[in-house]
Each structure stands twice: as structure tokens, then as C-alpha cells.
Amino acid sequence: MRKKIISLLAVLTLAVSTCMAATAAENPSATKAELHSEGVIRYKGTEGSVVIDSADFYTLADQLDLFKVRAVKQLGVMGTYLTHSNGDVAMTSADGMYAVHKKPQAGEEVDPLSLDFTTILEGIAVSQSIPTDPAAYGYPAGTKLYKKADGTLDTSYSDGAEPISIQPADVGNLSAGTAAWVNGKLKLGTGADMAEMLEEASKAPGNSGGGTTKHSIASAYTLPEDVSTAIAYVVTTNSEGDHTGADPVFSVSSCQKLSQLYHRKYFRNGYNVRIALYHITGMPAGTVVKGSGGMLFY
């Protein structure tokens, strides 16, 4: 009877080992494809028994592969993909491997099981990089970007627009109190660029003793003199109570450059508020400035 039991265990062990080998052969990149252990070793001594089962190794291998698959999937959720096609960032941990921030075409993504953990960890670090190619943001390949006179982004040239390149944000050009991850570093905005614009406005011609000249622009205001630089604060409010409202309207009849520095909308104390801040340069005498509400500082 004992010999029959041993024979049955041997047959079952062989069957399990054959099944594992066949599963590993289905995907040559699977970790268990590198395993060669088979069967079960049992030892019983005076201090207890020991069992070494090759099935445990295959279970661990499956768990490692599951982690790889889920990690690469999460990278995709974060907008980062690993590919062999020429991309934004070359992986130093693997030759011919790149990280991109735009989903590759079918067949260009790598098999997660073929990746080592070093490459996956490097991909996680790259996920916080700032790509400089407009294609990473959904624009067609080769798209050129322009900053219009009002400070907004466009993909075609217009009068007063200037070509720009994509650059990582820095603390000086993030509004005070706003935060962002930039190339793996957490940055808190200081609003330094806004302060610089306001300082320029305070030094504009027409100011006496370093003070600032201000005028309401709720109705059209005509400049009595040339103004090299100015700041316009434009606002609209209503009390509809439905969290909606009209955006501020602002116009300048003549200027060298007009840039929108800030725009915000919020609901407070029953009022819908919309505000915008503009920087204007090169306004000759006679320029008409008008806003839906607010002030002009120069």
C-alpha cells in the first residue's frame, strides 16, 4: 500500500511539473520560463519535517510578473509609456528603450514581462518629466506653438504673436500658493513674475513720486499721454446664485503687446465673480481702454 501511495505522488508531481513547463512556454518572457525546478522534496527528521515544493517558485514568479504588468499599466494611467520606438527620454537601464508621454501605436509598446525592475523604476521617475514636444500634449507631430498678444496659446501665427517652446514651470512663474510636480520636484509658486509686472507698471510714465495712476475702465477711458506699460484689473459680478457668470471683457484700441497674466472664477457670498489681469505695453496717447469693470494702473 505504501509503495502505491509513493507511486501516485510521483505521477502527480510529474503531471504538475509538466503543466507548469507548458504554461511557461506560452510566454517566453514570463519569469517562470527561467525556472527549472520540478517536483517536491520531503524530509522528516527528529526535529521536524521539511517540504521543498517547486510549485512555490512558480507562484512567486507569477506574483512578480503580475507586479510588472500592474506597474506598467499604472504608468499608462500616469501618461507614460515604455516603447522601443524613438521617444522623449532614453532609458539608461535598457538599450533601445524609451519613455514617451503619448500612447504608442498598437504593437509599439513593450511587453511588461520582458522588462526588468530597474527599467520600470526608471520609468516611474520619468513619469514626472516635462516633455517639450507638442505631440506629447495631443498636438499633431511638427506642430509649432505661438503666444498671442493676449497671452493665450495658439498653433498658428497672428499679428503680435511670438513663437514659443515648451519649458518646465518654475516657482517664479507659478501663481503664489499654487503647487506642481516638475521633473520630479515639488514646487510651490511664488508669483515672482506677477510681482515683476506690477513693479513695471508702478514705474510707468505718469506716476508721480513712484506712485501709481489708476482709472476706472467700466466706461471707455482715453489715455491723455503715451504709456509704456500698464496693468488692467478686469472684473464681472452677478448674483444669480447658480455658480455661472460672464467672463470679463477687455479691449485696447492700440498697443504694442497685450498679455493676460491671470484669470479666475469663483462663487462667494451669493455672487458669481470672474476676474482677469492683463499686462499692456506700448500704448500711445489717445488709446481707448475699456473693460466690463475694473481699473487700469500705470
Short mmCIF file of C-alpha atoms in Angstrom, two decimals:
data_model
loop_
_atom_site.label_atom_id
_atom_site.label_comp_id
_atom_site.label_asym_id
_atom_site.label_seq_id
_atom_site.Cartn_x
_atom_site.Cartn_y
_atom_site.Cartn_z
CA MET A 1 0.00 0.00 0.00
CA ARG A 2 2.85 2.38 0.89
CA LYS A 3 4.50 1.75 -2.48
CA LYS A 4 1.22 2.56 -4.28
CA ILE A 5 0.92 5.90 -2.47
CA ILE A 6 4.53 6.82 -3.33
CA SER A 7 3.92 5.90 -6.96
CA LEU A 8 0.74 8.03 -7.05
CA LEU A 9 2.59 11.04 -5.59
CA ALA A 10 5.32 10.64 -8.19
CA VAL A 11 2.76 10.63 -11.02
CA LEU A 12 1.00 13.74 -9.64
CA THR A 13 4.33 15.57 -9.22
CA LEU A 14 5.29 14.79 -12.80
CA ALA A 15 1.90 15.99 -14.05
CA VAL A 16 2.13 19.30 -12.15
CA SER A 17 5.67 19.93 -13.36
CA THR A 18 4.69 19.24 -16.97
CA CYS A 19 1.72 21.64 -16.66
CA MET A 20 3.96 24.43 -15.30
CA ALA A 21 6.52 23.95 -18.05
CA ALA A 22 3.79 24.16 -20.68
CA THR A 23 2.39 27.38 -19.17
CA ALA A 24 5.82 28.98 -19.10
CA ALA A 25 6.33 28.08 -22.75
CA GLU A 26 3.23 30.12 -23.69
CA ASN A 27 5.14 33.35 -22.95
CA PRO A 28 8.93 33.11 -23.19
CA SER A 29 9.22 36.45 -21.30
CA ALA A 30 7.45 35.07 -18.22
CA THR A 31 9.69 34.77 -15.17
CA LYS A 32 8.76 31.12 -14.67
CA ALA A 33 10.18 30.34 -18.11
CA GLU A 34 13.60 30.69 -16.45
CA LEU A 35 12.77 28.17 -13.70
CA HIS A 36 14.00 24.60 -13.94
CA SER A 37 12.85 23.18 -10.61
CA GLU A 38 10.45 20.24 -10.65
CA GLY A 39 8.74 18.04 -8.11
CA VAL A 40 8.67 18.01 -4.32
CA ILE A 41 11.34 17.17 -1.77
CA ARG A 42 10.14 15.98 1.64
CA TYR A 43 12.43 15.38 4.59
CA LYS A 44 11.42 14.21 8.03
CA GLY A 45 13.93 14.28 10.82
CA THR A 46 13.93 14.11 14.57
CA GLU A 47 13.37 17.87 14.88
CA GLY A 48 10.52 18.06 12.39
CA SER A 49 9.79 17.80 8.69
CA VAL A 50 10.79 19.98 5.71
CA VAL A 51 8.97 20.27 2.39
CA ILE A 52 10.51 21.99 -0.68
CA ASP A 53 7.89 22.28 -3.42
CA SER A 54 8.78 23.64 -6.88
CA ALA A 55 5.19 24.94 -7.16
CA ASP A 56 6.11 27.66 -4.64
CA PHE A 57 8.74 29.06 -7.01
CA TYR A 58 6.22 29.21 -9.84
CA THR A 59 3.74 31.01 -7.58
CA LEU A 60 6.37 33.61 -6.68
CA ALA A 61 7.28 34.02 -10.35
CA ASP A 62 3.62 34.66 -11.22
CA GLN A 63 3.37 37.30 -8.47
CA LEU A 64 6.48 39.08 -9.77
CA ASP A 65 5.05 39.14 -13.29
CA LEU A 66 1.71 40.39 -12.00
CA PHE A 67 3.51 43.29 -10.33
CA LYS A 68 5.27 44.16 -13.61
CA VAL A 69 2.01 44.15 -15.55
CA ARG A 70 0.21 46.32 -13.00
CA ALA A 71 3.13 48.76 -12.64
CA VAL A 72 3.34 49.30 -16.41
CA LYS A 73 -0.44 49.69 -16.58
CA GLN A 74 -0.31 52.36 -13.86
CA LEU A 75 2.42 54.17 -15.79
CA GLY A 76 -0.04 54.36 -18.68
CA VAL A 77 -2.64 55.88 -16.35
CA MET A 78 0.02 58.50 -15.46
CA GLY A 79 0.59 59.25 -19.16
CA THR A 80 3.93 57.45 -19.50
CA TYR A 81 4.59 54.53 -21.84
CA LEU A 82 7.68 52.41 -22.47
CA THR A 83 8.47 51.64 -26.09
CA HIS A 84 11.28 50.60 -28.44
CA SER A 85 10.35 53.42 -30.82
CA ASN A 86 12.38 56.62 -30.61
CA GLY A 87 10.74 58.64 -27.84
CA ASP A 88 11.19 61.55 -25.45
CA VAL A 89 13.53 60.02 -22.87
CA ALA A 90 16.04 57.21 -23.38
CA MET A 91 16.08 54.62 -20.60
CA THR A 92 19.65 54.31 -19.31
CA SER A 93 18.79 50.93 -17.80
CA ALA A 94 17.97 49.30 -21.15
CA ASP A 95 19.38 49.79 -24.64
CA GLY A 96 16.88 50.91 -27.24
CA MET A 97 14.16 51.57 -24.67
CA TYR A 98 12.37 54.92 -24.44
CA ALA A 99 9.69 56.57 -22.32
CA VAL A 100 7.05 58.64 -24.11
CA HIS A 101 4.09 60.65 -22.85
CA LYS A 102 1.81 59.84 -25.78
CA LYS A 103 0.30 56.37 -26.14
CA PRO A 104 2.26 54.47 -28.82
CA GLN A 105 0.54 52.81 -31.74
CA ALA A 106 -0.53 49.19 -31.40
CA GLY A 107 2.47 46.90 -31.36
CA GLU A 108 4.96 49.60 -30.32
CA GLU A 109 4.52 49.17 -26.57
CA VAL A 110 6.86 46.71 -24.88
CA ASP A 111 5.77 43.52 -23.18
CA PRO A 112 5.78 44.28 -19.43
CA LEU A 113 7.11 40.78 -18.70
CA SER A 114 10.24 41.49 -20.74
CA LEU A 115 11.19 44.45 -18.53
CA ASP A 116 13.50 44.29 -15.55
CA PHE A 117 12.56 46.11 -12.36
CA THR A 118 15.28 48.75 -12.84
CA THR A 119 13.68 49.89 -16.10
CA ILE A 120 10.22 50.02 -14.54
CA LEU A 121 11.50 52.10 -11.61
CA GLU A 122 13.27 54.45 -14.04
CA GLY A 123 10.01 54.75 -15.97
CA ILE A 124 8.23 55.82 -12.77
CA ALA A 125 10.82 58.58 -12.28
CA VAL A 126 10.43 59.69 -15.92
CA SER A 127 6.64 59.88 -15.47
CA GLN A 128 7.14 63.25 -13.75
CA SER A 129 9.28 64.70 -16.54
CA ILE A 130 8.04 67.60 -18.68
CA PRO A 131 8.10 66.71 -22.40
CA THR A 132 9.00 69.53 -24.78
CA ASP A 133 7.38 68.00 -27.87
CA PRO A 134 3.84 69.35 -28.52
CA ALA A 135 2.89 65.86 -29.73
CA ALA A 136 3.05 64.68 -26.09
CA TYR A 137 0.12 67.01 -25.36
CA GLY A 138 -2.08 65.70 -28.16
CA TYR A 139 -1.00 68.06 -30.95
CA PRO A 140 -0.06 66.65 -34.39
CA ALA A 141 3.62 65.92 -34.94
CA GLY A 142 5.56 69.00 -36.02
CA THR A 143 3.09 71.49 -34.50
CA LYS A 144 4.53 74.93 -33.70
CA LEU A 145 3.22 76.93 -30.75
CA TYR A 146 2.69 80.67 -30.51
CA LYS A 147 1.83 83.03 -27.66
CA LYS A 148 -0.77 85.53 -28.85
CA ALA A 149 -0.87 89.18 -27.85
CA ASP A 150 -3.45 88.43 -25.16
CA GLY A 151 -1.18 85.79 -23.62
CA THR A 152 -3.13 82.75 -24.83
CA LEU A 153 -1.67 79.75 -26.67
CA ASP A 154 -2.24 79.15 -30.38
CA THR A 155 -0.91 76.85 -33.10
CA SER A 156 -0.92 79.43 -35.90
CA TYR A 157 0.79 82.79 -36.27
CA SER A 158 -1.20 86.02 -35.96
CA ASP A 159 -0.26 89.69 -35.59
CA GLY A 160 1.50 90.27 -32.29
CA ALA A 161 2.10 86.54 -31.67
CA GLU A 162 5.52 85.18 -30.82
CA PRO A 163 6.85 81.62 -31.27
CA ILE A 164 7.42 79.79 -28.01
CA SER A 165 8.83 76.47 -26.86
CA ILE A 166 7.53 74.27 -24.06
CA GLN A 167 9.52 74.74 -20.86
CA PRO A 168 9.17 73.32 -17.35
CA ALA A 169 7.41 75.63 -14.92
CA ASP A 170 9.46 77.18 -12.14
CA VAL A 171 8.48 78.69 -8.81
CA GLY A 172 8.79 82.17 -10.29
CA ASN A 173 6.15 81.64 -12.98
CA LEU A 174 3.62 79.76 -10.89
CA SER A 175 1.00 81.87 -9.15
CA ALA A 176 1.68 82.36 -5.45
CA GLY A 177 0.34 79.42 -3.48
CA THR A 178 -0.07 77.08 -6.45
CA ALA A 179 1.98 73.87 -6.49
CA ALA A 180 3.10 71.45 -9.19
CA TRP A 181 5.38 68.47 -9.73
CA VAL A 182 8.04 69.45 -12.28
CA ASN A 183 10.66 66.92 -13.36
CA GLY A 184 10.39 65.00 -10.11
CA LYS A 185 10.47 68.04 -7.83
CA LEU A 186 7.55 69.56 -5.94
CA LYS A 187 7.48 73.32 -6.48
CA LEU A 188 5.43 75.99 -4.69
CA GLY A 189 4.69 79.10 -6.74
CA THR A 190 5.89 82.48 -5.53
CA GLY A 191 4.23 84.61 -8.22
CA ALA A 192 7.53 86.42 -8.85
CA ASP A 193 6.68 87.13 -12.50
CA MET A 194 3.41 88.78 -11.44
CA ALA A 195 5.24 90.96 -8.92
CA GLU A 196 7.71 92.00 -11.61
CA MET A 197 4.89 93.04 -13.94
CA LEU A 198 3.24 95.09 -11.22
CA GLU A 199 6.55 96.77 -10.37
CA GLU A 200 6.99 97.74 -14.01
CA ALA A 201 3.51 99.24 -14.01
CA SER A 202 4.24 101.28 -10.87
CA LYS A 203 7.27 102.83 -12.59
CA ALA A 204 5.39 103.73 -15.76
CA PRO A 205 5.39 107.38 -17.02
CA GLY A 206 2.65 109.45 -15.45
CA ASN A 207 3.33 108.27 -11.94
CA SER A 208 4.47 110.94 -9.50
CA GLY A 209 6.74 110.14 -6.59
CA GLY A 210 6.84 106.46 -7.56
CA GLY A 211 3.05 106.12 -7.06
CA THR A 212 0.58 104.52 -9.45
CA THR A 213 -2.00 106.32 -11.55
CA LYS A 214 -5.32 104.47 -11.68
CA HIS A 215 -8.53 104.99 -13.62
CA SER A 216 -11.82 103.16 -13.85
CA ILE A 217 -12.37 101.30 -17.12
CA ALA A 218 -16.04 100.44 -16.55
CA SER A 219 -16.67 103.05 -19.21
CA ALA A 220 -14.23 103.84 -22.00
CA TYR A 221 -11.11 105.63 -20.76
CA THR A 222 -8.87 107.56 -23.19
CA LEU A 223 -5.19 107.89 -22.32
CA PRO A 224 -4.06 111.54 -22.22
CA GLU A 225 -0.42 110.56 -22.76
CA ASP A 226 1.83 107.80 -24.01
CA VAL A 227 2.03 104.86 -21.59
CA SER A 228 4.85 102.36 -21.96
CA THR A 229 3.46 99.74 -19.60
CA ALA A 230 0.27 99.24 -17.57
CA ILE A 231 -1.74 96.67 -15.66
CA ALA A 232 -5.50 96.25 -16.11
CA TYR A 233 -7.67 94.55 -13.49
CA VAL A 234 -11.00 93.50 -15.06
CA VAL A 235 -13.94 92.02 -13.16
CA THR A 236 -17.56 90.95 -13.63
CA THR A 237 -20.04 90.00 -10.90
CA ASN A 238 -23.64 88.89 -10.76
CA SER A 239 -25.92 87.48 -8.06
CA GLU A 240 -27.75 84.77 -9.98
CA GLY A 241 -26.60 82.21 -7.41
CA ASP A 242 -26.11 79.43 -9.95
CA HIS A 243 -22.29 79.35 -9.99
CA THR A 244 -22.19 80.79 -13.51
CA GLY A 245 -21.23 84.18 -14.82
CA ALA A 246 -19.89 86.10 -17.79
CA ASP A 247 -16.13 86.29 -18.28
CA PRO A 248 -14.54 89.75 -18.07
CA VAL A 249 -14.47 91.70 -21.33
CA PHE A 250 -11.43 93.89 -22.05
CA SER A 251 -10.31 95.85 -25.10
CA VAL A 252 -7.47 98.21 -26.04
CA SER A 253 -7.69 100.24 -29.24
CA SER A 254 -3.90 100.38 -29.77
CA CYS A 255 -0.91 98.76 -28.07
CA GLN A 256 2.38 97.05 -28.76
CA LYS A 257 1.63 93.94 -26.72
CA LEU A 258 -1.26 92.64 -24.63
CA SER A 259 -0.81 89.62 -22.32
CA GLN A 260 -3.31 88.01 -19.98
CA LEU A 261 -1.46 87.26 -16.72
CA TYR A 262 -4.21 85.74 -14.63
CA HIS A 263 -7.79 84.53 -14.86
CA ARG A 264 -10.00 83.15 -12.12
CA LYS A 265 -13.67 82.47 -11.44
CA TYR A 266 -15.33 81.75 -8.10
CA PHE A 267 -18.59 81.94 -6.17
CA ARG A 268 -18.62 83.94 -2.92
CA ASN A 269 -21.36 85.30 -0.65
CA GLY A 270 -24.04 84.76 -3.27
CA TYR A 271 -22.09 86.45 -6.07
CA ASN A 272 -20.53 84.92 -9.18
CA VAL A 273 -17.16 86.60 -9.65
CA ARG A 274 -14.87 86.50 -12.69
CA ILE A 275 -11.56 88.36 -12.68
CA ALA A 276 -8.69 88.79 -15.13
CA LEU A 277 -5.36 90.62 -15.02
CA TYR A 278 -3.66 92.00 -18.16
CA HIS A 279 -0.25 93.48 -18.88
CA ILE A 280 -0.19 96.06 -21.71
CA THR A 281 2.82 97.76 -23.27
CA GLY A 282 3.31 100.48 -25.87
CA MET A 283 0.03 102.45 -25.69
CA PRO A 284 0.15 105.85 -27.44
CA ALA A 285 -1.80 108.89 -26.26
CA GLY A 286 -5.43 108.65 -27.37
CA THR A 287 -5.65 104.89 -26.81
CA VAL A 288 -9.12 103.85 -25.65
CA VAL A 289 -9.20 101.27 -22.85
CA LYS A 290 -12.44 99.64 -21.80
CA GLY A 291 -13.44 96.76 -19.55
CA SER A 292 -16.63 95.23 -18.23
CA GLY A 293 -15.48 96.58 -14.86
CA GLY A 294 -12.25 97.23 -13.01
CA MET A 295 -9.24 99.54 -13.00
CA LEU A 296 -6.26 100.49 -15.17
CA PHE A 297 -2.95 101.06 -13.34
CA TYR A 298 0.03 102.85 -14.88
#
